[in-house]
Structures are given as structure tokens and as C-alpha cells.
Coordinates of C-alpha atoms and ligand atoms in Angstrom, one line a residue:
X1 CA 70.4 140.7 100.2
X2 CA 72.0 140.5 103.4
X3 CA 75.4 140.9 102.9
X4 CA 77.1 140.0 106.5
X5 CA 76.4 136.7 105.9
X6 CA 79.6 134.9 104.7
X7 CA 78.4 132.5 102.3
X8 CA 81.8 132.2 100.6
X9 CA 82.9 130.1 103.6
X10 CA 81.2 127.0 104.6
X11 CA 83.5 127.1 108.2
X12 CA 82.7 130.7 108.5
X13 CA 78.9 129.6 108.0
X14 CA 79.3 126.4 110.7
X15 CA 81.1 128.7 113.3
X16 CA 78.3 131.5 113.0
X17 CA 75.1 128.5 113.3
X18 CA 77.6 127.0 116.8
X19 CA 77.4 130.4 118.3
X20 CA 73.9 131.3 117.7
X21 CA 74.9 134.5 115.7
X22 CA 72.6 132.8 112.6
X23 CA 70.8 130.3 112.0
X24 CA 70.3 127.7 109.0
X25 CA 67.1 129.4 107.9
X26 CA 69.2 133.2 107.7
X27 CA 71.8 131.1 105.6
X28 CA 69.2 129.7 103.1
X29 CA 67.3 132.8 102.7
X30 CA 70.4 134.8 101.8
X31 CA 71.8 131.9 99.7
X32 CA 68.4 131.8 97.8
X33 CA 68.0 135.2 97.5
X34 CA 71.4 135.5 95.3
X35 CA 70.6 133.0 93.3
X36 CA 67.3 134.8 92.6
X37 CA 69.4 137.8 91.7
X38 CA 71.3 136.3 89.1
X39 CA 69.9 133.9 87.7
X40 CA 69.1 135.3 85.0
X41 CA 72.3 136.8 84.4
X42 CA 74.8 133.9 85.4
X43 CA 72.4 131.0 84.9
X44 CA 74.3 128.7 87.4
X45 CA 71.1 126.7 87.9
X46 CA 69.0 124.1 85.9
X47 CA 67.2 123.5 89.4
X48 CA 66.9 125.6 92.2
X49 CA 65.0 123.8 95.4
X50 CA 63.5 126.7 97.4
X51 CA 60.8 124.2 99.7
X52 CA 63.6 121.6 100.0
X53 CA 66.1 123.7 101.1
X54 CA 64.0 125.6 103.2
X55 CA 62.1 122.5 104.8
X56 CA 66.1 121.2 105.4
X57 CA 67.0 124.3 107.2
X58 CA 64.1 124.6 109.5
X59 CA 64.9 120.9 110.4
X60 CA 68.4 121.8 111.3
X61 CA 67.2 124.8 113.4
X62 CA 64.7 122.7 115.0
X63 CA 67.4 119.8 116.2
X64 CA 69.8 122.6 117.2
X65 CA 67.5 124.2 119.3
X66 CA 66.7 120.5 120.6
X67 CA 70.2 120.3 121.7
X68 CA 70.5 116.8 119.1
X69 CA 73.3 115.9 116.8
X70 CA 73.9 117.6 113.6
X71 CA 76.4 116.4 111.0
X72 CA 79.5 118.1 109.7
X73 CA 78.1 120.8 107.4
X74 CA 74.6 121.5 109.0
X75 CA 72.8 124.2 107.4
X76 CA 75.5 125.0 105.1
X77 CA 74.1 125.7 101.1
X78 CA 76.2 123.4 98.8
X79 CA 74.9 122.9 95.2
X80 CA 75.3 119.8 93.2
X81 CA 76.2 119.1 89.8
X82 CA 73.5 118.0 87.4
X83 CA 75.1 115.2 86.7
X84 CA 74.3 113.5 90.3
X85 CA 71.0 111.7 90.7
X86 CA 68.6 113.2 93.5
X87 CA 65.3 111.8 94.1
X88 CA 63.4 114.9 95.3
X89 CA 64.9 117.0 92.0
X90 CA 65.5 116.7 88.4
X91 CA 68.3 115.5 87.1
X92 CA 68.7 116.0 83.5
X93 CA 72.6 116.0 82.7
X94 CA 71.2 119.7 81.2
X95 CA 70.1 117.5 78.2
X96 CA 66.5 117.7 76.6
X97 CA 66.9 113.5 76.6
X98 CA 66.4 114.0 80.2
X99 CA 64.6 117.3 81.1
X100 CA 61.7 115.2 82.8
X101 CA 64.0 112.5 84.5
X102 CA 64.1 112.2 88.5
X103 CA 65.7 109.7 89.5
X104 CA 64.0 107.1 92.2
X105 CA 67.5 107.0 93.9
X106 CA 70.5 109.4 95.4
X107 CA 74.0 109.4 94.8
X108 CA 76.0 108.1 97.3
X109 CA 77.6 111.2 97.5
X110 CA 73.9 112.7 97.9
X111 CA 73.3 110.8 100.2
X112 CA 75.9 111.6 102.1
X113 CA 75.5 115.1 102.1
X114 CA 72.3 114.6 103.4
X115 CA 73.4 112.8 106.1
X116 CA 76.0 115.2 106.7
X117 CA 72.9 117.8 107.2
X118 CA 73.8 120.1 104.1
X119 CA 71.3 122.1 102.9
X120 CA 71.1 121.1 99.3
X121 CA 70.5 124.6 97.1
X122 CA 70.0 123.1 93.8
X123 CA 71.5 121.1 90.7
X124 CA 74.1 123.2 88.3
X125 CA 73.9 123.8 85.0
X126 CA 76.9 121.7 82.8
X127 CA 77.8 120.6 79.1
X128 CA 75.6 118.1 78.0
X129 CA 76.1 114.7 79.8
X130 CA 79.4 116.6 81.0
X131 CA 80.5 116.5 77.3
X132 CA 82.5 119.8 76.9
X133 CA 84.5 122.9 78.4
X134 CA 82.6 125.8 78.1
X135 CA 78.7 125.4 79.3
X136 CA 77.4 126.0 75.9
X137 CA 77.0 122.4 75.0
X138 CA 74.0 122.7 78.1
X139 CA 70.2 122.2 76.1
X140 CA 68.4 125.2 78.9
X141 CA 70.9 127.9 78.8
X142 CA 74.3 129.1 78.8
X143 CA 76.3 129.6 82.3
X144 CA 78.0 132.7 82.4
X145 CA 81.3 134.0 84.4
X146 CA 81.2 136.0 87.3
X147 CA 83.8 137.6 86.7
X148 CA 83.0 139.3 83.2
X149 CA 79.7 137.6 81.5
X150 CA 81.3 137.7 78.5
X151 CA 82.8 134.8 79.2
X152 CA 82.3 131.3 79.9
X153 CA 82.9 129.3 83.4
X154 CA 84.4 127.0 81.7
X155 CA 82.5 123.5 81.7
X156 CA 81.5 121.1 81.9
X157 CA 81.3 122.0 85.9
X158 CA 80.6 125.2 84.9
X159 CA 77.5 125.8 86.7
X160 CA 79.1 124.4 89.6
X161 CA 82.2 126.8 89.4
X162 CA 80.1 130.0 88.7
X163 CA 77.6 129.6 91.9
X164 CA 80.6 129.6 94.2
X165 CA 82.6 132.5 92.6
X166 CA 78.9 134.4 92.4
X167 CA 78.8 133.8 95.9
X168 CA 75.8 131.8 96.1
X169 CA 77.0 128.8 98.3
X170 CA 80.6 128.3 99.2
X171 CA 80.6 124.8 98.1
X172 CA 79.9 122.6 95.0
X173 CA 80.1 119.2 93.9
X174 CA 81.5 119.0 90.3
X175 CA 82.7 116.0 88.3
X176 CA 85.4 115.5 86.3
X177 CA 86.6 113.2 83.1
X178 CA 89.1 115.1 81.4
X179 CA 89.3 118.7 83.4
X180 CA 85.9 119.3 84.2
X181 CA 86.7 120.6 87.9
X182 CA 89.7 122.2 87.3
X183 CA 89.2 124.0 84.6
X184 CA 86.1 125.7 85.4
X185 CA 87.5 126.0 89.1
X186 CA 90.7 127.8 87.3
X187 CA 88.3 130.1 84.9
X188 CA 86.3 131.2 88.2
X189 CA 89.1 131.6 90.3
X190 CA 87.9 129.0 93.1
X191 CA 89.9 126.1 94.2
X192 CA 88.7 122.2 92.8
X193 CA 89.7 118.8 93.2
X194 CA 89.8 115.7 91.0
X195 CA 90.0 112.7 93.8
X196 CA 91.9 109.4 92.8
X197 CA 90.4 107.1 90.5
X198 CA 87.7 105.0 93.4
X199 CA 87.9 107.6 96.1
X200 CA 84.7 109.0 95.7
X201 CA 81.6 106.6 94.8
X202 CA 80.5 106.8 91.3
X203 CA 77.3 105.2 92.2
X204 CA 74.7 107.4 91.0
X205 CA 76.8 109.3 88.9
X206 CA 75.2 109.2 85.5
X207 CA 78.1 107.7 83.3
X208 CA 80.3 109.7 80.9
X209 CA 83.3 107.9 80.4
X210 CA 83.2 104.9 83.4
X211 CA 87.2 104.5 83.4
X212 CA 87.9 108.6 84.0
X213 CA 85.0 110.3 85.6
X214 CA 85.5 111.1 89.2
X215 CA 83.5 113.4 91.5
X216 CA 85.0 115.9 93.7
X217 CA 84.2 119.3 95.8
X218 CA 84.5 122.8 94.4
X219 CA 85.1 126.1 97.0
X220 CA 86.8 129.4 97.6
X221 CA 89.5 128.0 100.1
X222 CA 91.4 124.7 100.2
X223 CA 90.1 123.7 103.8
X224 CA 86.2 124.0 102.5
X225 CA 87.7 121.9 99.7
X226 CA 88.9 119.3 102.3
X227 CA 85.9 119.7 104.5
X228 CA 83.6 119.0 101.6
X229 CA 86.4 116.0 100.6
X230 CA 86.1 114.6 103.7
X231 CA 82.1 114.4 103.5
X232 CA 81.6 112.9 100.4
X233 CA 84.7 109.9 100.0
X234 CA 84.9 106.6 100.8
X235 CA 84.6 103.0 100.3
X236 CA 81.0 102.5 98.7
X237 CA 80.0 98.7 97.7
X238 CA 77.4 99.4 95.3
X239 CA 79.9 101.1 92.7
X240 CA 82.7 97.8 91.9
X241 CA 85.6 100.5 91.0
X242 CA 85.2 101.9 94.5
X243 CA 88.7 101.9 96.3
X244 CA 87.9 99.8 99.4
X245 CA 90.9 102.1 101.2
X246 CA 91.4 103.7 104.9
X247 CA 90.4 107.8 104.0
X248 CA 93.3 110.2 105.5
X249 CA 92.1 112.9 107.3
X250 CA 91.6 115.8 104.9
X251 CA 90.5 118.4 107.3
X252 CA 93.9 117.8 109.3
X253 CA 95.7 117.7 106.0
X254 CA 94.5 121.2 104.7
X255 CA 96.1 122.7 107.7
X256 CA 99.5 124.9 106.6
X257 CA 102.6 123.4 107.4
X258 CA 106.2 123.4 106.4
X259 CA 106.7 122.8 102.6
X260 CA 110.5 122.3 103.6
X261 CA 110.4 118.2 102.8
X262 CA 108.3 118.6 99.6
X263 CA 109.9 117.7 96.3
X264 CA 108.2 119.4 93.5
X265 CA 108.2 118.6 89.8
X266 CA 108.0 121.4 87.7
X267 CA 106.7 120.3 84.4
X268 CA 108.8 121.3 82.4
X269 CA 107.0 120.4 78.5
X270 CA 103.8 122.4 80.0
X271 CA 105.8 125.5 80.7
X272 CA 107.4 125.5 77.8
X273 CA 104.7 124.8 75.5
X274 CA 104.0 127.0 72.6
X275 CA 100.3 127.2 73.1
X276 CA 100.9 128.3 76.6
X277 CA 99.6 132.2 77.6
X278 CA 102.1 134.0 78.9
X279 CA 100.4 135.3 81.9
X280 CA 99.3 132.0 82.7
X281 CA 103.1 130.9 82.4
X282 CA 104.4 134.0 84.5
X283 CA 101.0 132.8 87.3
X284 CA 103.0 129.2 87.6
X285 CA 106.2 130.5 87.6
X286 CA 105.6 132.8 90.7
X287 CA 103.6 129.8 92.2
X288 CA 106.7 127.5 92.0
X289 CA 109.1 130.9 93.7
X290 CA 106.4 130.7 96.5
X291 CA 107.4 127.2 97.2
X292 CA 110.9 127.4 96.3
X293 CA 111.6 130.1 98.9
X294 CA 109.6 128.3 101.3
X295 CA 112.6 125.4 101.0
X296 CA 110.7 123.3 98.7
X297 CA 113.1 121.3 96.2
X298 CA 112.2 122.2 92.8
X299 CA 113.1 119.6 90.4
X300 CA 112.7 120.1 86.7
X301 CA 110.6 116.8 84.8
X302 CA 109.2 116.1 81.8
X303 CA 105.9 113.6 80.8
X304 CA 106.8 112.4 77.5
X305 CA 103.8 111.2 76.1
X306 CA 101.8 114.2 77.7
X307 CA 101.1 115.5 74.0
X308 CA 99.0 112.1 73.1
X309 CA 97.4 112.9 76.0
X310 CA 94.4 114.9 74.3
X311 CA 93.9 112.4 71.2
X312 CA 94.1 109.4 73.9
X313 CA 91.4 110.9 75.9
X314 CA 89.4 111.7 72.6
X315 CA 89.2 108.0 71.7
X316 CA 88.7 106.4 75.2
X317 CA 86.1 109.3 76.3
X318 CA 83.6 109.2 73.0
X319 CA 84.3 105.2 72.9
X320 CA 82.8 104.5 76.7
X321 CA 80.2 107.3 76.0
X322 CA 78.9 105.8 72.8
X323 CA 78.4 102.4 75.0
X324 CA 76.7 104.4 78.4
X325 CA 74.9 106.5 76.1
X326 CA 73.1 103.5 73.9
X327 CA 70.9 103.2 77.6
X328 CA 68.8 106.2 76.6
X329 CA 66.6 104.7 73.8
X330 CA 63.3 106.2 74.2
X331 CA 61.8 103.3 75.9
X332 CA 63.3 102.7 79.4
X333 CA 63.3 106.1 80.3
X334 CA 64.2 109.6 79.3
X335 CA 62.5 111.8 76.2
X336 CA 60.9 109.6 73.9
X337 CA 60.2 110.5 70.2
X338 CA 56.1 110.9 69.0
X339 CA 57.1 112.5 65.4
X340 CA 57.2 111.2 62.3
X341 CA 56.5 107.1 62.4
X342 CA 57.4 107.1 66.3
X343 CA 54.5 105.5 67.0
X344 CA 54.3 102.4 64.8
X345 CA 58.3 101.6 64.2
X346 CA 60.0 100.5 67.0
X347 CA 63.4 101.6 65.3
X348 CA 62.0 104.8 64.3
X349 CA 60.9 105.6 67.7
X350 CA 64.7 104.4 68.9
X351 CA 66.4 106.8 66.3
X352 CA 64.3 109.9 66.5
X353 CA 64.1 109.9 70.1
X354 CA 67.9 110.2 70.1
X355 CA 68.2 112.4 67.1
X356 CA 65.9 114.8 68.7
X357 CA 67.0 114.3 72.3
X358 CA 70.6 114.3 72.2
X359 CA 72.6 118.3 71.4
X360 CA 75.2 118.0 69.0
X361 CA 78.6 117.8 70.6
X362 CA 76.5 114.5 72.0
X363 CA 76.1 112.9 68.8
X364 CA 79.5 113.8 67.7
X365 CA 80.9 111.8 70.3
X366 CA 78.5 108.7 70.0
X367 CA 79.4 108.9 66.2
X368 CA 83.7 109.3 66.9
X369 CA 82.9 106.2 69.7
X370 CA 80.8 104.2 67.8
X371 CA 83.5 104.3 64.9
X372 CA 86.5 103.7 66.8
X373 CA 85.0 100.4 68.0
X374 CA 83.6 99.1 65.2
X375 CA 85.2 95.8 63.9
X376 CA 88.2 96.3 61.4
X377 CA 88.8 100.2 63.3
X378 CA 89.3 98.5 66.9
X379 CA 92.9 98.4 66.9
X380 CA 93.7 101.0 64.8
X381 CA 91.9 103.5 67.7
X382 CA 90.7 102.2 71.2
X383 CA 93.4 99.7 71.6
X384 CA 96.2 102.2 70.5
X385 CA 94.2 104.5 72.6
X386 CA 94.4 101.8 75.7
X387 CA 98.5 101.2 75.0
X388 CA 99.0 104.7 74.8
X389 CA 97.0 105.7 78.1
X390 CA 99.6 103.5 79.9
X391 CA 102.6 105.2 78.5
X392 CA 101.1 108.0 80.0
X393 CA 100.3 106.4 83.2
X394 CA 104.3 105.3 83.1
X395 CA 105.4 108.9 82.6
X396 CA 103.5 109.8 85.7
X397 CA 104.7 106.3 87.6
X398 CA 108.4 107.7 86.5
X399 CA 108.1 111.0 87.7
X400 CA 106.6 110.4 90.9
X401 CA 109.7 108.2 91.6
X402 CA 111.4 111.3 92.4
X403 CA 109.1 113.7 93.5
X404 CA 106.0 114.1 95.6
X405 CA 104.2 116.4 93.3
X406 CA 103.8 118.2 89.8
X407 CA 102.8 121.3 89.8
X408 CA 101.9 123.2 86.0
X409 CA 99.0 125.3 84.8
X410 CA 95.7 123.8 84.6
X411 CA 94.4 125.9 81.0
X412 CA 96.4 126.7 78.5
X413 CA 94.7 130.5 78.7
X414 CA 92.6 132.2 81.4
X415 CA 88.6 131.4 80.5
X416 CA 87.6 132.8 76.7
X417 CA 84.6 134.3 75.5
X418 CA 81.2 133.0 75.3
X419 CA 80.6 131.8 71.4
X420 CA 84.6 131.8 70.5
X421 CA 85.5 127.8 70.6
X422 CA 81.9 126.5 70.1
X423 CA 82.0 126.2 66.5
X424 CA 85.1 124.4 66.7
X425 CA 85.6 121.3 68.4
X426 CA 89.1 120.6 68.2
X427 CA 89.8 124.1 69.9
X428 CA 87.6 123.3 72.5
X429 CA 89.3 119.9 72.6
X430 CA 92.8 121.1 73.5
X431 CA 91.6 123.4 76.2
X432 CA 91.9 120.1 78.0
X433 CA 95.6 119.6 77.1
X434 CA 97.1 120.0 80.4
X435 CA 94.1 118.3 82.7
X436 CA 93.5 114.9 81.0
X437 CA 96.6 113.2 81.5
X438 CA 95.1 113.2 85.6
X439 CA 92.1 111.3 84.2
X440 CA 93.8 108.8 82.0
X441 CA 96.6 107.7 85.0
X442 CA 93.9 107.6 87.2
X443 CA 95.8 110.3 90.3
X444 CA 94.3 113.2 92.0
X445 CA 94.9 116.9 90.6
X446 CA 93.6 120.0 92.0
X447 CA 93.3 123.4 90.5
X448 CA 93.8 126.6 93.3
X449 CA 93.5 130.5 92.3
X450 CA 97.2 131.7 91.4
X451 CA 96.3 135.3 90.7
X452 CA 94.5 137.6 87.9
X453 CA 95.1 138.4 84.0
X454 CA 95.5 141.9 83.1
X455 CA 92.1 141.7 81.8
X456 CA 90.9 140.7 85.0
X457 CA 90.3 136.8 84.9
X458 CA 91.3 134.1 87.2
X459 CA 94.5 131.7 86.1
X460 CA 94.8 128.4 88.0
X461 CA 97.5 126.0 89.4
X462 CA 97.6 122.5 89.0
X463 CA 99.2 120.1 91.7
X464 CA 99.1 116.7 90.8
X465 CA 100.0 114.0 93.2
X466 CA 100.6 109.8 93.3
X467 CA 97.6 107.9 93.7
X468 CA 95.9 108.2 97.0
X469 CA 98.1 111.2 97.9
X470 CA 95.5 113.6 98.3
X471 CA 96.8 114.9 101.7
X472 CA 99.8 116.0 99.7
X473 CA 97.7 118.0 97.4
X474 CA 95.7 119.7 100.0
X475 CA 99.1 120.4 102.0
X476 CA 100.8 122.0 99.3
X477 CA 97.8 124.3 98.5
X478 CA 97.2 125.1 101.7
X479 CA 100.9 126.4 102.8
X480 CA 100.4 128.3 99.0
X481 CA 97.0 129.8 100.5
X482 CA 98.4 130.9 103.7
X483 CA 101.6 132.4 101.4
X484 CA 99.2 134.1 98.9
X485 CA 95.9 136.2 99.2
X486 CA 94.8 134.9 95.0
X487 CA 91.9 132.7 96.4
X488 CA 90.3 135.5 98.4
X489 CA 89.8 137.5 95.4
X490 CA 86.0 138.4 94.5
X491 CA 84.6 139.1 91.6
X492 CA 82.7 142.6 91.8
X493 CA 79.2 142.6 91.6
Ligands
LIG501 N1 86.4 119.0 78.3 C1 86.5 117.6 78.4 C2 85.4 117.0 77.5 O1 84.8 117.7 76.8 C3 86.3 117.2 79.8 C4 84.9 117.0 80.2 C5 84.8 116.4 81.6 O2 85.7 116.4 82.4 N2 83.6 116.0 81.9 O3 85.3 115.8 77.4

């Protein structure tokens, strides 16, 4: 493997193409051959498109050498979620219901990474329809941390997070519901960001949870963040949630400047809470002294509700799964049952094609769903879910009143071991505790590197921001980037 070429930075990457020092071709080749590498080590893939990426680069070489256009990340290797619909690869959600399943269409944000001359790598292994934290939950294979195998990514981006920090590709699209873009961003020690609610198109997105799932870019640095931000949002008419709203520049808004008018919130029930590390809490302390000398105002809050935050989430989620879900049924399309009496009852065929297609953290959520809807329970969960997720939303609407940011940790512990949480749920569930509430009010949040354990594993920051205040975000990480070296950390090989 040739290891000059910088494929942990997508700018480096366009720069070196501009002054004829590589070519697209040289990029995919080396991008390819570490994926070949460790494949079977990391498993970051569930597809990996050798002729399409290759076919892509030549085309960009071609046109260069033409003297014609190229878009913003020409010949730069960026590998997408599994969760986003491609029509020249599979897209299977990593669950067996869909291991066959390519879609006839793209995803708008596809789409536009096409037209933005990206060289698409592949599609990343993830929890199960994006139901989990850990990459375990995936039907083909775990994903395994860079930075020490025995542990997980984190999920369910987790395939997404571990291809940058293997140094694969420098950018990833990921999506996230209740953390899945942080967290594994945090656990791999990369920098991620969850978009507002309707900034980025949804539209070929396959469905988790409709009200919280956003997609957003994954990479090492905050401006390949914003670069990859910048491709991929936008109005988009085919997906009605879409925010039909004027895009700041996020390119210009990743560059450093003076933190000196910022007012930050420091969370202050997050920092204090019992079932925080402490070297995680000591890693957001020394990020909020970073922007306090800097001339930041650092303003204690609190979020009130932010503890009904995880049992909110854990109603809404499994309820609008349990209604996207009831699509795969064995006869539109997807894995359809031939056991048993498949073939001669239609209701037979419609159960055992989702009792044998579907993992179980799947079904657990299509059973908790399906229950908290039902007629007599309705009240009693999804609508106290609903009344609660605006409480939430107020503490947020409150805080922001007097500052232009939150910052806290993103995990409640740096990444855990492969097999520790899988066997129970509700430790898994509270993983999620600080990176839901962004989901249920509907802001932007993004997770950047903010240093190492002792034993060696990445901790993340969370910034949160208003709605639409993504510039903030990428401000405030990017004065912390130029003040800190965390996010060029590497994992050794
Ligand atoms: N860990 C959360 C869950 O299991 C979040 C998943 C996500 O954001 N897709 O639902």
C-alpha cells in the first residue's frame, strides 16, 4: 500500500489531483487496496465496488485531462452508509430481509455525490436497519475498532466511523436517529455531524424512525466535515420534511476564527452525572478551558427533562419503526419465506418471512412499537412519549435563549468491548443518553475528537447548536481543531 497518499484528507486528496501530483485512479487503487487489507479484520464493508469505483476514477482522469469541469470532490473515495439506496449496489440495511435488495433509485444525497464526482468506495456495515450502538446487531458480520479490535465502532454508523479512522477514505456518510453519527464518530476518534431536522434530504433514506433520522458526513477534520456538509444538503422536493431554507456556506464557516463572541452552555446535569466516566468528564472539562481561555463566555445550564430523554426516544423510535417496518412483508420486495406452509398461506408466508428475515434487536423494537400503539396503551406511551419530547424540545428552546451553544460529552464512556452490552438491551439503550435529546428537538449536534483514554481509545465532544445553526457548530470545532492536535491522532496499524 502506498502510503504517501493522504487518504485521511479529502482537501489534501483534491489539492494533490489540481496539481497533477496524483491522479483519481492512484487515489482509488490505494483506497481499495486498504480496504482489501482489512477487511477481514475491521469489516467496515457490506459492499465494496471495485469496477464502479474504478470505472468513476478513470472518468474523472479522463475529463481532467480534457481540461472539462469536475465537481467539488472529484476523485475523492467516500463510502456510504448502508442505509442509503444506490442503484448500481446493494443496499441491505446489513439485514438478511434485504441481502438481495438494489434499489432501482439513488438517494438524493447519492445522487449528489455523484454529481459532485465522488468516487463512491462502497456501502458500510451498520446495526440492523440502524437499530443499535454497537455494530453487532449487523446480519453479515461485526465491524470492529481501529483502534483496538476488541472493541466496537460504536453503531449503528459503525462501519461508516471505522473506514475513516482505518484510513480507508477520509469521508463517510452516516445517519443518525438517536446518536448514530456521534457516537461511533466519538468511539473512532473522527469528527461527525447530525444536520438539523430537513437539512439533508431523507429521500431515499430507508426509514428508521421518520421524525428523528437525519443524514450527515463523517471525517478526520472539521473542514472535510463541512466540505462533505456542503455537498450533500439542501432543499429536496421529493422528501415533504425537507427544509425549503437558503444553505450557509459551510466551507467558509469551518474556517477558525475568534471564539471571543461565543456564549457557551456547559451542561451542567451531563457533567455531573453519576454514570459519567471520568476521563470522559476530565476530556470535556479541558474542551470547555480551551474555549474559556480563548474569551468564550462559559455559562453554566441545565436541560431538565434530559433524563426522559432515553425512555422518550425508546417509545417514539420502536413506535415509527414498527409502522416503516410493516413495508417488508415478503411480497413487495425483500427476503421472502419458502419454509414451512409459505407457499400455500398467504399469512404464513407474511410471518415467516419476517420471523426469519428480521435479527432480533429488530423484532424487539416492532414488538415494544407495535405495543405502545395499540388501542387502550396509546396514551399511556406514544402520546406521553410526544408531550414529553416537547418538554425536551422547550429545555433546549430555554437554553438557547442565552447561549449560542452546549457543549457536553457525546458517550457516557469511551467505546466498550465487542460482546459486553449485546446481551442487554437497556445497557445498550443508555449509551445513547447524552445524544438523543438532538434527535427528539430536532437541532444539529456534532461530535469532534477531544483526546485519548488511558487505555488508548478516543472520547468525543458534543456541541449542540439552535436549529439551522450549523455554521456555529462547525465554527466552534474548528477554532477547537486549530487549538488542539486530538483529531490528527491515528490509530497504529
Ligand atoms: N443507538 C440508538 C438506537 O439504537 C440510535 C440509533 C441511530 O441513531 N440510528 O436506536
Amino acid at each position: 500500500m502506498d502510503h504517501s497518499i493522504p487518504l485521511d484528507s479529502a482537501r489534501e486528496l483534491i489539492r494533490l489531483q489540481a496539481s497533477g501530483e496524483l491522479s483519481a485512479v492512484q487515489i482509488t487503487e490505494a483506497s481499495l487496496e486498504s480496504i482489501r487489507l482489512s477487511q477481514a479484520s475491521i469489516y467496515a464493508f457490506t459492499h465494496v465496488a471495485y469496477d464502479a469505483a474504478f470505472a468513476k476514477a478513470e472518468d474523472i482522469d479522463r475529463r481532467r485531462a480534457a481540461g472539462q469541469p469536475l465537481g467539488a470532490l472529484a476523485g475523492v473515495p467516500v463510502a456510504v452508509k448502508d442505509v442509503l439506496c444506490t442503484r448500481d449496489m446493494p443496499t441491505t440495511c446489513s439485514s438478511k430481509m434485504l441481502q438481495n435488495f438494489c434499489p432501482p433509485y439513488d438517494a438524493t444525497v447519492v445522487e449528489k455525490l455523484r454529481a459532485a464526482d465522488a468516487v463512491i468506495i462502497g456501502k458500510t456495515n451498520m446495526d440492523e436497519f440502524a437499530m443499535g450502538a454497537s455494530t453487532e446487531n449487523s446480519a453479515f458480520g461485526v465491524t470492529r475498532n481501529p483502534w483496538n479490535k476488541a472493541y466496537t465502532p460504536g453503531g449503528s454508523s459503525g462501519g461508516a466511523a471505522a473506514t475513516v479512522a482505518a484510513g480507508h477514505v477520509p469521508l463517510s456518510l452516516g445517519s443518525d436517529t438517536g446518536g448514530s453519527i456521534r457516537q461511533p464518530a466519538a468511539f473512532c476518534g473522527i469528527t461527525g455531524l447530525k444536520p438539523t431536522y430537513g437539512r439533508v434530504s431523507r429521500y431515499g433514506l430507508i426509514a428508521f424512525a421518520s421524525s428523528l433520522d437525519q443524514v450527515g458526513p463523517m471525517a478526520w477534520s472539521v473542514q472535510d466535515t463541512a466540505l462533505l456538509m456542503q455537498t450533500i444538503s439542501g432543499f429536496e422536493p421529493r422528501d415533504s420534511t425537507s427544509l425549503n431554507r437558503a444553505d450557509d456556506d459551510y466551507i467558509i464557516a469551518a474556517q477558525p476564527t475568534t471564539v471571543r463572541q461565543l456564549r457557551i452552555g456547559v451542561i451542567r446535569d451531563a457533567i455531573e452525572h453519576e454514570g459519567l466516566d471520568d476521563e470522559v468528564r476530565t476530556a470535556v472539562k479541558s474542551a470547555i478551558a480551551v474555549f474559556r481561555n480563548a474569551g468564550a463566555t462559559i455559562v453554566d445550564i441545565t436541560l431538565p427533562h434530559s433524563n426522559y430523554g432515553v425512555p422518550t426516544y425508546y417509545v417514539i423510535a420502536p413506535c415509527e419503526a414498527s409502522s416503516n417496518l410493516s413495508r417488508y412483508d415478503g411480497a413487495h420486495y425483500g427476503y421472502r419465506s419458502t419454509s414451512g406452509d409459505a407457499a400455500n398461506s398467504l399469512v404464513s408466508m407474511y410471518s415467516r418471512s419476517r420471523a426469519e428475515g428480521f435479527g432480533p434487536e429488530v423484532k424487539r423494537r416492532i414488538m415494544i412499537g407495535t405495543y405502545a400503539l395499540s388501542t387502550g396503551y396509546f396514551d399511556a406511551y406514544y402520546l406521553k412519549a410526544l408531550k414529553a419530547r416537547r418538554l425536551i424540545r422547550g429545555d433546549y428552546d430555554a437554553a438557547f435563549e442565552n447561549v449560542d451553544l452546549l457543549l457536553g460529552p457525546v458517550t457516557p464512556s469511551p467505546a466498550f468491548r465487542i460482546g459486553e452490552k449485546i446481551d442487554d438491551p437497556i445497557q445498550m439503550y443508555l449509551c445513547d443518553l447524552f445524544t438523543v435529546g438532538a434527535n427528539l428537538a430536532g437541532i444539529p449536534a456534532l461530535s469532534m475528537p477531544g483526546g485519548l483514554s488511558q487505555a488508548g481509545l478516543p472520547i468525543g465532544i458534543q456541541l449542540q447548536a439552535p436549529p439551522l445553526a450549523e455554521s456555529t457548530l462547525l465554527r466552534a470545532a474548528a477554532f477547537f481543531q486549530s487549538q488542539t492536535d486530538h483529531h490528527t491522532k491515528r490509530p497504529s496499524r
